[in-house]
mmCIF file of C-alpha atoms and ligand atoms in Angstrom:
data_model
loop_
_atom_site.group_PDB
_atom_site.id
_atom_site.type_symbol
_atom_site.label_atom_id
_atom_site.label_comp_id
_atom_site.label_asym_id
_atom_site.label_seq_id
_atom_site.Cartn_x
_atom_site.Cartn_y
_atom_site.Cartn_z
ATOM 1 C CA MET V 1 -16.093 -1.230 -8.347
ATOM 2 C CA SER V 2 -12.125 -2.127 -9.582
ATOM 3 C CA LEU V 3 -9.630 0.665 -9.538
ATOM 4 C CA LYS V 4 -9.684 0.031 -13.835
ATOM 5 C CA ASP V 5 -13.928 1.085 -14.417
ATOM 6 C CA ILE V 6 -13.307 3.832 -11.485
ATOM 7 C CA PHE V 7 -11.313 5.311 -14.819
ATOM 8 C CA ASN V 8 -13.651 5.013 -16.620
ATOM 9 C CA GLU V 9 -16.475 7.136 -13.915
ATOM 10 C CA LYS V 10 -13.893 10.408 -13.483
ATOM 11 C CA THR V 11 -10.879 12.061 -13.914
ATOM 12 C CA VAL V 12 -8.971 9.982 -10.231
ATOM 13 C CA PHE V 13 -7.776 11.435 -7.570
ATOM 14 C CA SER V 14 -5.406 9.647 -5.723
ATOM 15 C CA LEU V 15 -3.513 9.936 -2.085
ATOM 16 C CA GLU V 16 0.147 7.943 -1.311
ATOM 17 C CA VAL V 17 1.210 7.760 2.648
ATOM 18 C CA PHE V 18 4.142 5.381 3.817
ATOM 19 C CA PRO V 19 3.680 3.100 6.786
ATOM 20 C CA PRO V 20 5.842 5.353 10.073
ATOM 21 C CA ARG V 21 8.367 3.740 11.156
ATOM 22 C CA THR V 22 5.645 3.701 14.811
ATOM 23 C CA ALA V 23 2.627 3.390 16.559
ATOM 24 C CA GLN V 24 2.453 6.703 17.275
ATOM 25 C CA GLY V 25 3.273 7.745 13.737
ATOM 26 C CA GLU V 26 0.508 4.970 13.149
ATOM 27 C CA ASP V 27 -2.588 6.281 15.558
ATOM 28 C CA ASN V 28 -1.781 10.213 13.991
ATOM 29 C CA LEU V 29 -1.686 9.082 10.161
ATOM 30 C CA ILE V 30 -4.481 7.407 10.926
ATOM 31 C CA ASN V 31 -5.943 10.167 12.908
ATOM 32 C CA SER V 32 -5.455 12.870 10.809
ATOM 33 C CA LEU V 33 -6.703 10.916 7.268
ATOM 34 C CA SER V 34 -10.273 10.301 9.415
ATOM 35 C CA GLY V 35 -10.378 13.729 10.690
ATOM 36 C CA ILE V 36 -10.198 14.938 6.668
ATOM 37 C CA LYS V 37 -14.011 13.528 5.769
ATOM 38 C CA SER V 38 -14.708 15.649 3.519
ATOM 39 C CA ILE V 39 -11.675 14.765 0.526
ATOM 40 C CA LYS V 40 -12.684 12.456 -1.195
ATOM 41 C CA PRO V 41 -9.926 10.091 -2.970
ATOM 42 C CA ASP V 42 -10.404 7.528 -5.618
ATOM 43 C CA PHE V 43 -7.917 5.009 -3.308
ATOM 44 C CA ILE V 44 -4.570 5.759 -1.395
ATOM 45 C CA SER V 45 -1.961 3.479 -1.739
ATOM 46 C CA ILE V 46 0.913 2.008 0.835
ATOM 47 C CA THR V 47 4.185 2.506 0.039
ATOM 48 C CA LEU V 48 6.015 -0.723 1.489
ATOM 49 C CA GLY V 49 11.152 -0.670 2.125
ATOM 50 C CA ALA V 50 12.349 -2.079 -1.678
ATOM 51 C CA GLY V 51 14.479 -4.584 1.161
ATOM 52 C CA GLY V 52 11.836 -7.010 2.613
ATOM 53 C CA SER V 53 11.430 -5.105 5.923
ATOM 54 C CA GLN V 54 7.601 -2.908 6.420
ATOM 55 C CA ASN V 55 5.071 -5.981 5.924
ATOM 56 C CA ASN V 56 4.164 -5.575 8.221
ATOM 57 C CA SER V 57 3.740 -2.206 9.556
ATOM 58 C CA ALA V 58 2.606 -1.488 5.382
ATOM 59 C CA ILE V 59 -0.575 -4.206 5.880
ATOM 60 C CA ASP V 60 -1.672 -3.229 8.916
ATOM 61 C CA LEU V 61 -2.485 0.550 6.917
ATOM 62 C CA ALA V 62 -3.363 -0.490 4.644
ATOM 63 C CA SER V 63 -6.482 -2.398 6.159
ATOM 64 C CA THR V 64 -6.615 -0.065 8.177
ATOM 65 C CA ILE V 65 -7.466 2.547 5.656
ATOM 66 C CA GLN V 66 -9.318 -0.407 3.331
ATOM 67 C CA ASN V 67 -11.410 -1.930 6.265
ATOM 68 C CA ASP V 68 -12.408 0.636 9.099
ATOM 69 C CA LEU V 69 -11.701 4.093 7.045
ATOM 70 C CA LYS V 70 -13.669 1.366 3.865
ATOM 71 C CA ILE V 71 -10.931 3.714 0.923
ATOM 72 C CA PRO V 72 -10.142 1.322 -1.229
ATOM 73 C CA THR V 73 -6.424 0.453 -1.067
ATOM 74 C CA MET V 74 -3.723 -0.482 -3.296
ATOM 75 C CA ALA V 75 -1.022 -1.524 -2.112
ATOM 76 C CA HIS V 76 2.925 -1.091 -3.420
ATOM 77 C CA ILE V 77 5.231 -5.145 -3.802
ATOM 78 C CA PRO V 78 8.610 -3.983 -4.179
ATOM 79 C CA GLY V 79 10.135 -7.475 -6.323
ATOM 80 C CA LEU V 80 13.654 -7.091 -6.117
ATOM 81 C CA TYR V 81 14.123 -7.923 -2.669
ATOM 82 C CA ARG V 82 11.969 -10.892 -2.160
ATOM 83 C CA SER V 83 11.489 -14.020 -2.966
ATOM 84 C CA LYS V 84 8.240 -15.312 -4.992
ATOM 85 C CA ALA V 85 7.636 -17.335 -1.242
ATOM 86 C CA ASP V 86 7.922 -14.020 -0.131
ATOM 87 C CA VAL V 87 5.090 -12.142 -2.418
ATOM 88 C CA THR V 88 2.884 -15.170 -2.223
ATOM 89 C CA GLU V 89 2.496 -14.888 1.917
ATOM 90 C CA PHE V 90 2.529 -10.953 1.080
ATOM 91 C CA LEU V 91 -0.072 -11.533 -1.710
ATOM 92 C CA GLN V 92 -2.228 -13.931 0.901
ATOM 93 C CA GLN V 93 -2.347 -11.150 3.834
ATOM 94 C CA LEU V 94 -3.633 -9.148 1.247
ATOM 95 C CA ASN V 95 -6.445 -11.610 0.355
ATOM 96 C CA ASP V 96 -7.355 -11.572 3.250
ATOM 97 C CA HIS V 97 -7.938 -7.976 4.716
ATOM 98 C CA ASN V 98 -9.851 -8.039 1.053
ATOM 99 C CA ILE V 99 -7.063 -5.734 -0.337
ATOM 100 C CA LYS V 100 -7.026 -5.947 -4.428
ATOM 101 C CA ASN V 101 -5.284 -3.483 -5.883
ATOM 102 C CA VAL V 102 -1.463 -4.189 -5.929
ATOM 103 C CA LEU V 103 1.423 -1.479 -7.733
ATOM 104 C CA ALA V 104 4.428 -4.119 -8.811
ATOM 105 C CA LEU V 105 7.704 -2.507 -9.233
ATOM 106 C CA ARG V 106 11.368 -3.764 -9.816
ATOM 107 C CA GLY V 107 12.844 -0.941 -6.752
ATOM 108 C CA ASP V 108 15.732 0.658 -6.292
ATOM 109 C CA HIS V 109 19.405 -1.460 -5.916
ATOM 110 C CA ILE V 110 20.235 -1.507 -2.367
ATOM 111 C CA PRO V 111 24.592 -0.875 -2.285
ATOM 112 C CA ASP V 112 26.199 -4.054 -1.321
ATOM 113 C CA GLN V 113 23.565 -5.692 -0.881
ATOM 114 C CA GLN V 114 22.753 -8.475 -3.580
ATOM 115 C CA PRO V 115 18.949 -8.653 -5.494
ATOM 116 C CA VAL V 116 16.978 -12.514 -4.732
ATOM 117 C CA GLY V 117 17.524 -13.224 -7.866
ATOM 118 C CA ASP V 118 13.754 -14.503 -7.974
ATOM 119 C CA PHE V 119 12.044 -10.209 -10.269
ATOM 120 C CA LYS V 120 14.808 -9.267 -11.757
ATOM 121 C CA TYR V 121 12.262 -6.859 -13.248
ATOM 122 C CA ALA V 122 8.398 -5.290 -12.494
ATOM 123 C CA SER V 123 7.347 -7.045 -15.756
ATOM 124 C CA GLU V 124 7.920 -10.520 -14.048
ATOM 125 C CA LEU V 125 6.779 -9.251 -10.631
ATOM 126 C CA ALA V 126 3.234 -8.157 -12.508
ATOM 127 C CA GLU V 127 3.379 -11.544 -14.894
ATOM 128 C CA PHE V 128 3.575 -13.588 -11.409
ATOM 129 C CA ILE V 129 0.512 -11.282 -9.191
ATOM 130 C CA LYS V 130 -1.309 -12.089 -12.617
ATOM 131 C CA GLN V 131 -1.260 -16.024 -11.537
ATOM 132 C CA HIS V 132 -1.972 -15.230 -7.960
ATOM 133 C CA GLY V 133 -4.942 -14.428 -7.683
ATOM 134 C CA ASN V 134 -7.657 -11.743 -7.758
ATOM 135 C CA PHE V 135 -5.857 -8.448 -7.740
ATOM 136 C CA ASP V 136 -6.113 -5.362 -10.423
ATOM 137 C CA ILE V 137 -1.906 -4.163 -10.885
ATOM 138 C CA SER V 138 -0.874 -0.946 -11.516
ATOM 139 C CA GLY V 139 2.607 -0.517 -12.804
ATOM 140 C CA ALA V 140 5.282 2.662 -12.692
ATOM 141 C CA CYS V 141 6.367 4.697 -15.569
ATOM 142 C CA TYR V 142 8.911 7.990 -15.978
ATOM 143 C CA PRO V 143 7.225 10.531 -18.083
ATOM 144 C CA GLN V 144 11.186 11.500 -18.438
ATOM 145 C CA LYS V 145 12.262 8.902 -18.544
ATOM 146 C CA HIS V 146 13.964 6.372 -15.733
ATOM 147 C CA PRO V 147 17.430 7.895 -14.702
ATOM 148 C CA GLU V 148 18.611 3.432 -15.638
ATOM 149 C CA SER V 149 17.204 3.443 -19.123
ATOM 150 C CA ASN V 150 19.844 4.592 -21.915
ATOM 151 C CA ASN V 151 16.798 5.930 -23.398
ATOM 152 C CA PHE V 152 12.981 6.561 -24.094
ATOM 153 C CA VAL V 153 12.546 3.760 -26.929
ATOM 154 C CA ASP V 154 14.048 1.503 -24.048
ATOM 155 C CA ASP V 155 11.889 2.611 -21.768
ATOM 156 C CA THR V 156 8.131 2.898 -23.560
ATOM 157 C CA LEU V 157 9.393 -1.006 -24.638
ATOM 158 C CA HIS V 158 10.124 -2.192 -21.092
ATOM 159 C CA LEU V 159 7.193 -0.400 -19.956
ATOM 160 C CA LYS V 160 5.020 -2.149 -22.692
ATOM 161 C CA GLU V 161 6.288 -5.287 -21.386
ATOM 162 C CA LYS V 162 5.122 -4.718 -18.242
ATOM 163 C CA ILE V 163 0.985 -4.261 -19.500
ATOM 164 C CA ASP V 164 1.552 -6.934 -21.176
ATOM 165 C CA ASN V 165 2.337 -8.710 -18.781
ATOM 166 C CA GLY V 166 -0.853 -7.388 -16.284
ATOM 167 C CA VAL V 167 -0.816 -3.850 -15.463
ATOM 168 C CA SER V 168 -3.531 -1.734 -16.522
ATOM 169 C CA HIS V 169 -2.432 1.199 -15.355
ATOM 170 C CA LEU V 170 -0.043 3.576 -14.237
ATOM 171 C CA ILE V 171 1.506 5.884 -12.146
ATOM 172 C CA THR V 172 4.311 8.185 -12.943
ATOM 173 C CA GLN V 173 7.190 9.396 -10.734
ATOM 174 C CA MET V 174 6.383 12.722 -9.904
ATOM 175 C CA ILE V 175 6.924 15.815 -12.144
ATOM 176 C CA PHE V 176 7.241 18.845 -11.568
ATOM 177 C CA ASP V 177 7.010 19.874 -15.617
ATOM 178 C CA ASN V 178 3.282 19.434 -16.696
ATOM 179 C CA GLN V 179 4.569 18.677 -20.090
ATOM 180 C CA ALA V 180 7.471 16.651 -20.017
ATOM 181 C CA PHE V 181 3.738 14.476 -18.931
ATOM 182 C CA TYR V 182 2.994 15.175 -22.441
ATOM 183 C CA ASP V 183 4.758 14.996 -24.338
ATOM 184 C CA PHE V 184 5.789 11.128 -22.401
ATOM 185 C CA ARG V 185 0.828 10.959 -23.235
ATOM 186 C CA GLU V 186 2.295 11.339 -27.751
ATOM 187 C CA ARG V 187 5.046 8.690 -26.271
ATOM 188 C CA LEU V 188 2.571 5.991 -25.794
ATOM 189 C CA GLN V 189 -0.443 6.587 -28.535
ATOM 190 C CA LEU V 190 2.241 6.017 -30.220
ATOM 191 C CA ALA V 191 3.794 2.911 -29.177
ATOM 192 C CA GLY V 192 0.336 2.036 -28.532
ATOM 193 C CA ILE V 193 -0.219 1.850 -25.361
ATOM 194 C CA ASN V 194 -3.672 2.966 -23.625
ATOM 195 C CA ILE V 195 -4.025 2.346 -20.697
ATOM 196 C CA PRO V 196 -4.922 4.285 -17.453
ATOM 197 C CA VAL V 197 -2.482 6.798 -16.468
ATOM 198 C CA GLU V 198 -2.577 8.721 -13.349
ATOM 199 C CA VAL V 199 0.673 11.853 -12.613
ATOM 200 C CA GLY V 200 2.459 11.235 -10.129
ATOM 201 C CA ILE V 201 1.951 15.101 -8.388
ATOM 202 C CA MET V 202 4.428 16.331 -5.549
ATOM 203 C CA PRO V 203 3.672 19.387 -2.608
ATOM 204 C CA CYS V 204 7.363 21.111 -2.533
ATOM 205 C CA THR V 205 7.247 22.579 1.282
ATOM 206 C CA ASN V 206 10.868 21.699 2.340
ATOM 207 C CA ARG V 207 13.952 21.824 -0.622
ATOM 208 C CA ASN V 208 16.528 19.288 1.245
ATOM 209 C CA GLN V 209 13.952 16.764 0.551
ATOM 210 C CA ILE V 210 13.327 18.035 -2.584
ATOM 211 C CA LYS V 211 16.655 18.729 -3.895
ATOM 212 C CA ARG V 212 17.771 14.130 -2.852
ATOM 213 C CA ILE V 213 15.174 13.818 -4.379
ATOM 214 C CA THR V 214 14.909 15.156 -7.517
ATOM 215 C CA GLU V 215 18.562 14.687 -7.600
ATOM 216 C CA LEU V 216 18.673 10.323 -7.756
ATOM 217 C CA SER V 217 15.583 10.569 -9.895
ATOM 218 C CA GLY V 218 17.040 12.742 -12.371
ATOM 219 C CA ILE V 219 14.025 14.349 -12.847
ATOM 220 C CA GLU V 220 13.676 18.408 -14.279
ATOM 221 C CA MET V 221 13.143 21.558 -12.662
ATOM 222 C CA PRO V 222 11.268 23.794 -14.662
ATOM 223 C CA LYS V 223 12.711 27.567 -14.035
ATOM 224 C CA LYS V 224 9.432 28.494 -12.859
ATOM 225 C CA PHE V 225 9.470 25.718 -9.455
ATOM 226 C CA VAL V 226 13.708 26.372 -8.820
ATOM 227 C CA ALA V 227 13.230 30.692 -8.587
ATOM 228 C CA ILE V 228 10.633 29.225 -5.621
ATOM 229 C CA MET V 229 13.063 26.989 -3.536
ATOM 230 C CA ASP V 230 15.687 29.439 -3.827
ATOM 231 C CA ARG V 231 13.615 32.186 -2.700
ATOM 232 C CA TYR V 232 11.634 30.633 0.129
ATOM 233 C CA ALA V 233 13.961 28.204 1.124
ATOM 234 C CA ASP V 234 14.255 29.250 4.519
ATOM 235 C CA ASN V 235 11.319 30.258 5.457
ATOM 236 C CA LYS V 236 9.065 27.147 6.435
ATOM 237 C CA GLU V 237 5.217 29.175 6.109
ATOM 238 C CA ALA V 238 6.510 30.544 2.640
ATOM 239 C CA MET V 239 7.776 27.705 0.560
ATOM 240 C CA ARG V 240 5.384 25.737 1.725
ATOM 241 C CA ASP V 241 2.415 28.972 0.562
ATOM 242 C CA ALA V 242 4.362 28.607 -2.604
ATOM 243 C CA GLY V 243 4.871 24.412 -3.492
ATOM 244 C CA ILE V 244 1.208 23.872 -2.447
ATOM 245 C CA ALA V 245 0.290 26.466 -5.172
ATOM 246 C CA TYR V 246 2.636 25.334 -8.114
ATOM 247 C CA ALA V 247 1.210 21.294 -7.294
ATOM 248 C CA ILE V 248 -2.864 23.287 -7.158
ATOM 249 C CA ASP V 249 -1.821 25.250 -10.622
ATOM 250 C CA GLN V 250 -0.097 22.041 -12.205
ATOM 251 C CA ILE V 251 -3.310 20.069 -11.671
ATOM 252 C CA VAL V 252 -5.863 22.566 -12.267
ATOM 253 C CA ASP V 253 -3.607 22.734 -15.743
ATOM 254 C CA LEU V 254 -3.633 18.996 -16.031
ATOM 255 C CA VAL V 255 -7.223 18.241 -15.622
ATOM 256 C CA SER V 256 -8.226 20.344 -17.608
ATOM 257 C CA ASN V 257 -5.781 18.878 -20.390
ATOM 258 C CA GLY V 258 -7.672 15.832 -20.731
ATOM 259 C CA VAL V 259 -5.126 13.347 -17.569
ATOM 260 C CA ASP V 260 -6.959 9.816 -16.544
ATOM 261 C CA GLY V 261 -5.699 10.845 -13.348
ATOM 262 C CA ILE V 262 -3.508 12.774 -10.264
ATOM 263 C CA HIS V 263 -2.274 10.617 -7.534
ATOM 264 C CA LEU V 264 -0.498 12.738 -4.977
ATOM 265 C CA TYR V 265 2.662 12.198 -2.998
ATOM 266 C CA THR V 266 0.750 13.444 0.819
ATOM 267 C CA MET V 267 4.547 12.548 2.618
ATOM 268 C CA ASN V 268 2.121 11.531 4.262
ATOM 269 C CA ASN V 269 1.496 15.272 5.757
ATOM 270 C CA ALA V 270 -2.714 15.421 5.578
ATOM 271 C CA GLU V 271 -3.322 18.833 5.698
ATOM 272 C CA ASN V 272 -1.178 19.638 2.776
ATOM 273 C CA ALA V 273 -3.461 17.829 0.862
ATOM 274 C CA GLN V 274 -6.678 18.819 2.129
ATOM 275 C CA ARG V 275 -5.434 22.440 1.286
ATOM 276 C CA ILE V 276 -5.010 21.330 -2.068
ATOM 277 C CA TRP V 277 -7.604 19.072 -2.360
ATOM 278 C CA ASP V 278 -9.700 22.372 -1.227
ATOM 279 C CA ALA V 279 -8.671 23.762 -4.209
ATOM 280 C CA THR V 280 -9.165 21.642 -7.062
ATOM 281 C CA HIS V 281 -12.535 19.510 -5.635
ATOM 282 C CA THR V 282 -14.733 20.869 -7.896
ATOM 283 C CA LEU V 283 -12.436 19.489 -11.415
ATOM 284 C CA PHE V 284 -12.665 16.479 -9.757
ATOM 285 C CA GLU V 285 -16.932 15.688 -9.787
ATOM 286 C CA ALA V 286 -16.969 18.246 -12.850
ATOM 287 C CA THR V 287 -15.305 15.066 -14.615
ATOM 288 C CA SER V 288 -17.514 13.095 -13.077
ATOM 289 C CA ASN V 289 -20.697 15.163 -14.304
ATOM 290 C CA GLN V 290 -18.752 15.237 -18.014
ATOM 291 C CA LEU V 291 -18.652 11.988 -18.681
ATOM 292 C CA GLN V 292 -22.472 10.583 -16.481
ATOM 293 C CA LYS V 293 -23.204 13.279 -18.837
ATOM 294 C CA SER V 294 -22.323 11.353 -22.483
ATOM 295 C CA LEU V 295 -22.718 8.163 -21.045
HETATM 296 P P1 LIG M 1 11.106 -0.984 -13.725
HETATM 297 O O1 LIG M 1 9.751 -1.045 -14.574
HETATM 298 O O2 LIG M 1 11.351 -3.369 -13.401
HETATM 299 O O3 LIG M 1 11.943 -0.491 -14.750
HETATM 300 C C1 LIG M 1 13.231 -1.117 -14.375
HETATM 301 C C2 LIG M 1 14.165 0.219 -15.573
HETATM 302 O O4 LIG M 1 14.744 -1.131 -15.587
HETATM 303 C C3 LIG M 1 13.907 0.493 -16.474
HETATM 304 O O5 LIG M 1 14.880 1.141 -16.669
HETATM 305 C C4 LIG M 1 13.688 -0.528 -17.274
HETATM 306 O O6 LIG M 1 13.535 0.484 -18.571
HETATM 307 C C5 LIG M 1 14.940 -1.086 -17.395
HETATM 308 N N1 LIG M 1 13.403 -2.782 -17.858
HETATM 309 C C6 LIG M 1 12.613 -3.125 -17.372
HETATM 310 N N2 LIG M 1 12.109 -4.398 -18.013
HETATM 311 C C7 LIG M 1 13.672 -4.485 -18.288
HETATM 312 C C8 LIG M 1 14.683 -5.767 -19.516
HETATM 313 N N3 LIG M 1 13.429 -7.119 -19.819
HETATM 314 N N4 LIG M 1 15.479 -5.810 -19.329
HETATM 315 C C9 LIG M 1 16.395 -4.723 -19.424
HETATM 316 N N5 LIG M 1 15.729 -3.249 -18.492
HETATM 317 C C10 LIG M 1 14.176 -3.444 -17.849
HETATM 318 N N6 LIG M 1 10.009 2.239 -4.570
HETATM 319 C C11 LIG M 1 9.805 1.207 -3.237
HETATM 320 O O7 LIG M 1 11.056 0.339 -2.980
HETATM 321 N N7 LIG M 1 8.944 1.095 -2.489
HETATM 322 C C12 LIG M 1 7.732 2.246 -2.903
HETATM 323 O O8 LIG M 1 6.624 1.855 -2.348
HETATM 324 C C13 LIG M 1 7.917 2.387 -4.563
HETATM 325 N N8 LIG M 1 6.391 2.764 -4.907
HETATM 326 C C14 LIG M 1 7.042 3.732 -6.472
HETATM 327 C C15 LIG M 1 5.751 4.879 -6.485
HETATM 328 C C16 LIG M 1 5.678 4.988 -7.353
HETATM 329 C C17 LIG M 1 3.625 5.869 -8.463
HETATM 330 C C18 LIG M 1 7.156 5.222 -9.258
HETATM 331 C C19 LIG M 1 6.897 5.717 -9.416
HETATM 332 C C20 LIG M 1 8.094 4.946 -8.201
HETATM 333 C C21 LIG M 1 8.001 4.236 -6.782
HETATM 334 N N9 LIG M 1 9.421 3.211 -5.912
HETATM 335 C C22 LIG M 1 8.933 2.074 -4.978
HETATM 336 C C23 LIG M 1 10.192 3.230 -6.962
HETATM 337 C C24 LIG M 1 10.382 2.993 -7.696
HETATM 338 O O9 LIG M 1 10.895 1.539 -7.483
HETATM 339 C C25 LIG M 1 11.937 2.251 -8.420
HETATM 340 O O10 LIG M 1 11.601 3.971 -9.574
HETATM 341 C C26 LIG M 1 12.868 1.519 -9.073
HETATM 342 O O11 LIG M 1 13.898 2.082 -9.446
HETATM 343 C C27 LIG M 1 12.147 0.778 -10.527
HETATM 344 O O12 LIG M 1 10.392 0.276 -9.585
HETATM 345 P P2 LIG M 1 9.719 0.105 -11.845
HETATM 346 O O13 LIG M 1 8.667 -1.443 -11.136
HETATM 347 O O14 LIG M 1 9.477 1.517 -12.146
HETATM 348 O O15 LIG M 1 10.738 -0.535 -12.252
#
């Protein structure tokens, strides 16, 4: 079943992992993912470095998840520092490994490094991928707007271009304030954008890591969330418990309010993903039953 179709069946639950830097790291990740078979993600997405490195390790990891663990896999492709020839070769490799889902991205600018110039924006990459194979193409979106955007109107219009060029499902930047997503959903409706949108959730278990990410991406942090980070920054265990509880609370609210799916930024921590799944899986299963009854 293609990803597009899964959204008609249920509230989707997906995971994001990144290719570890070492073979040992990759073994550890695969072992932990295969050891937690009770999590039933609808797909797992694999990140890829903007600068054009990591292609082989991403393909290896994606292929193991797709073909050995039998979990549908999505490969991220940032286009800014890749040529048309690079992307064509990467798509061919994905196809050879039976991977049919891609996330078309622009990628972030790397200081002092000139972009290749073939794909200035994700919309151009989506158009190219559409013309080069039978891939299900997803795209990124930003409930609190992309940090380089001047305003929500421009950001939404550019998002629409991406969809017109072949993107059929969106995944949001991580959010810590659900209201930001509900406001964004209304703006999408006003703009006539009605493809499925998964909400990105990241369990905050490390204060410095979250601070770095949110500062770079301009994500706003609600007071309740800042209080957790400030109080438990020096207590690893308590921080982890509070971060996971916060993520679970967000997911319960989002699924209850009818979102299309949850995309969990796991940071390769399968144990945290397992704890979140254990606390919320009945919610996802319940939506599946409800949708089947209404068919
Ligand atoms: P775009 O959609 O191209 O948008 C980028 C900016 O350009 C926006 O401000 C947009 O409004 C503007 N814009 C778009 N079109 C036009 C136009 N025609 N004219 C003028 N302005 C325009 N990065 C990685 O390197 N590897 C990853 O694996 C990765 N995974 C990600 C997964 C998710 C779910 C998300 C949300 C982000 C991910 N990123 C990843 C980060 C992403 O590459 C950056 O956020 C990047 O800055 C923007 O990528 P985009 O695809 O959203 O770009």
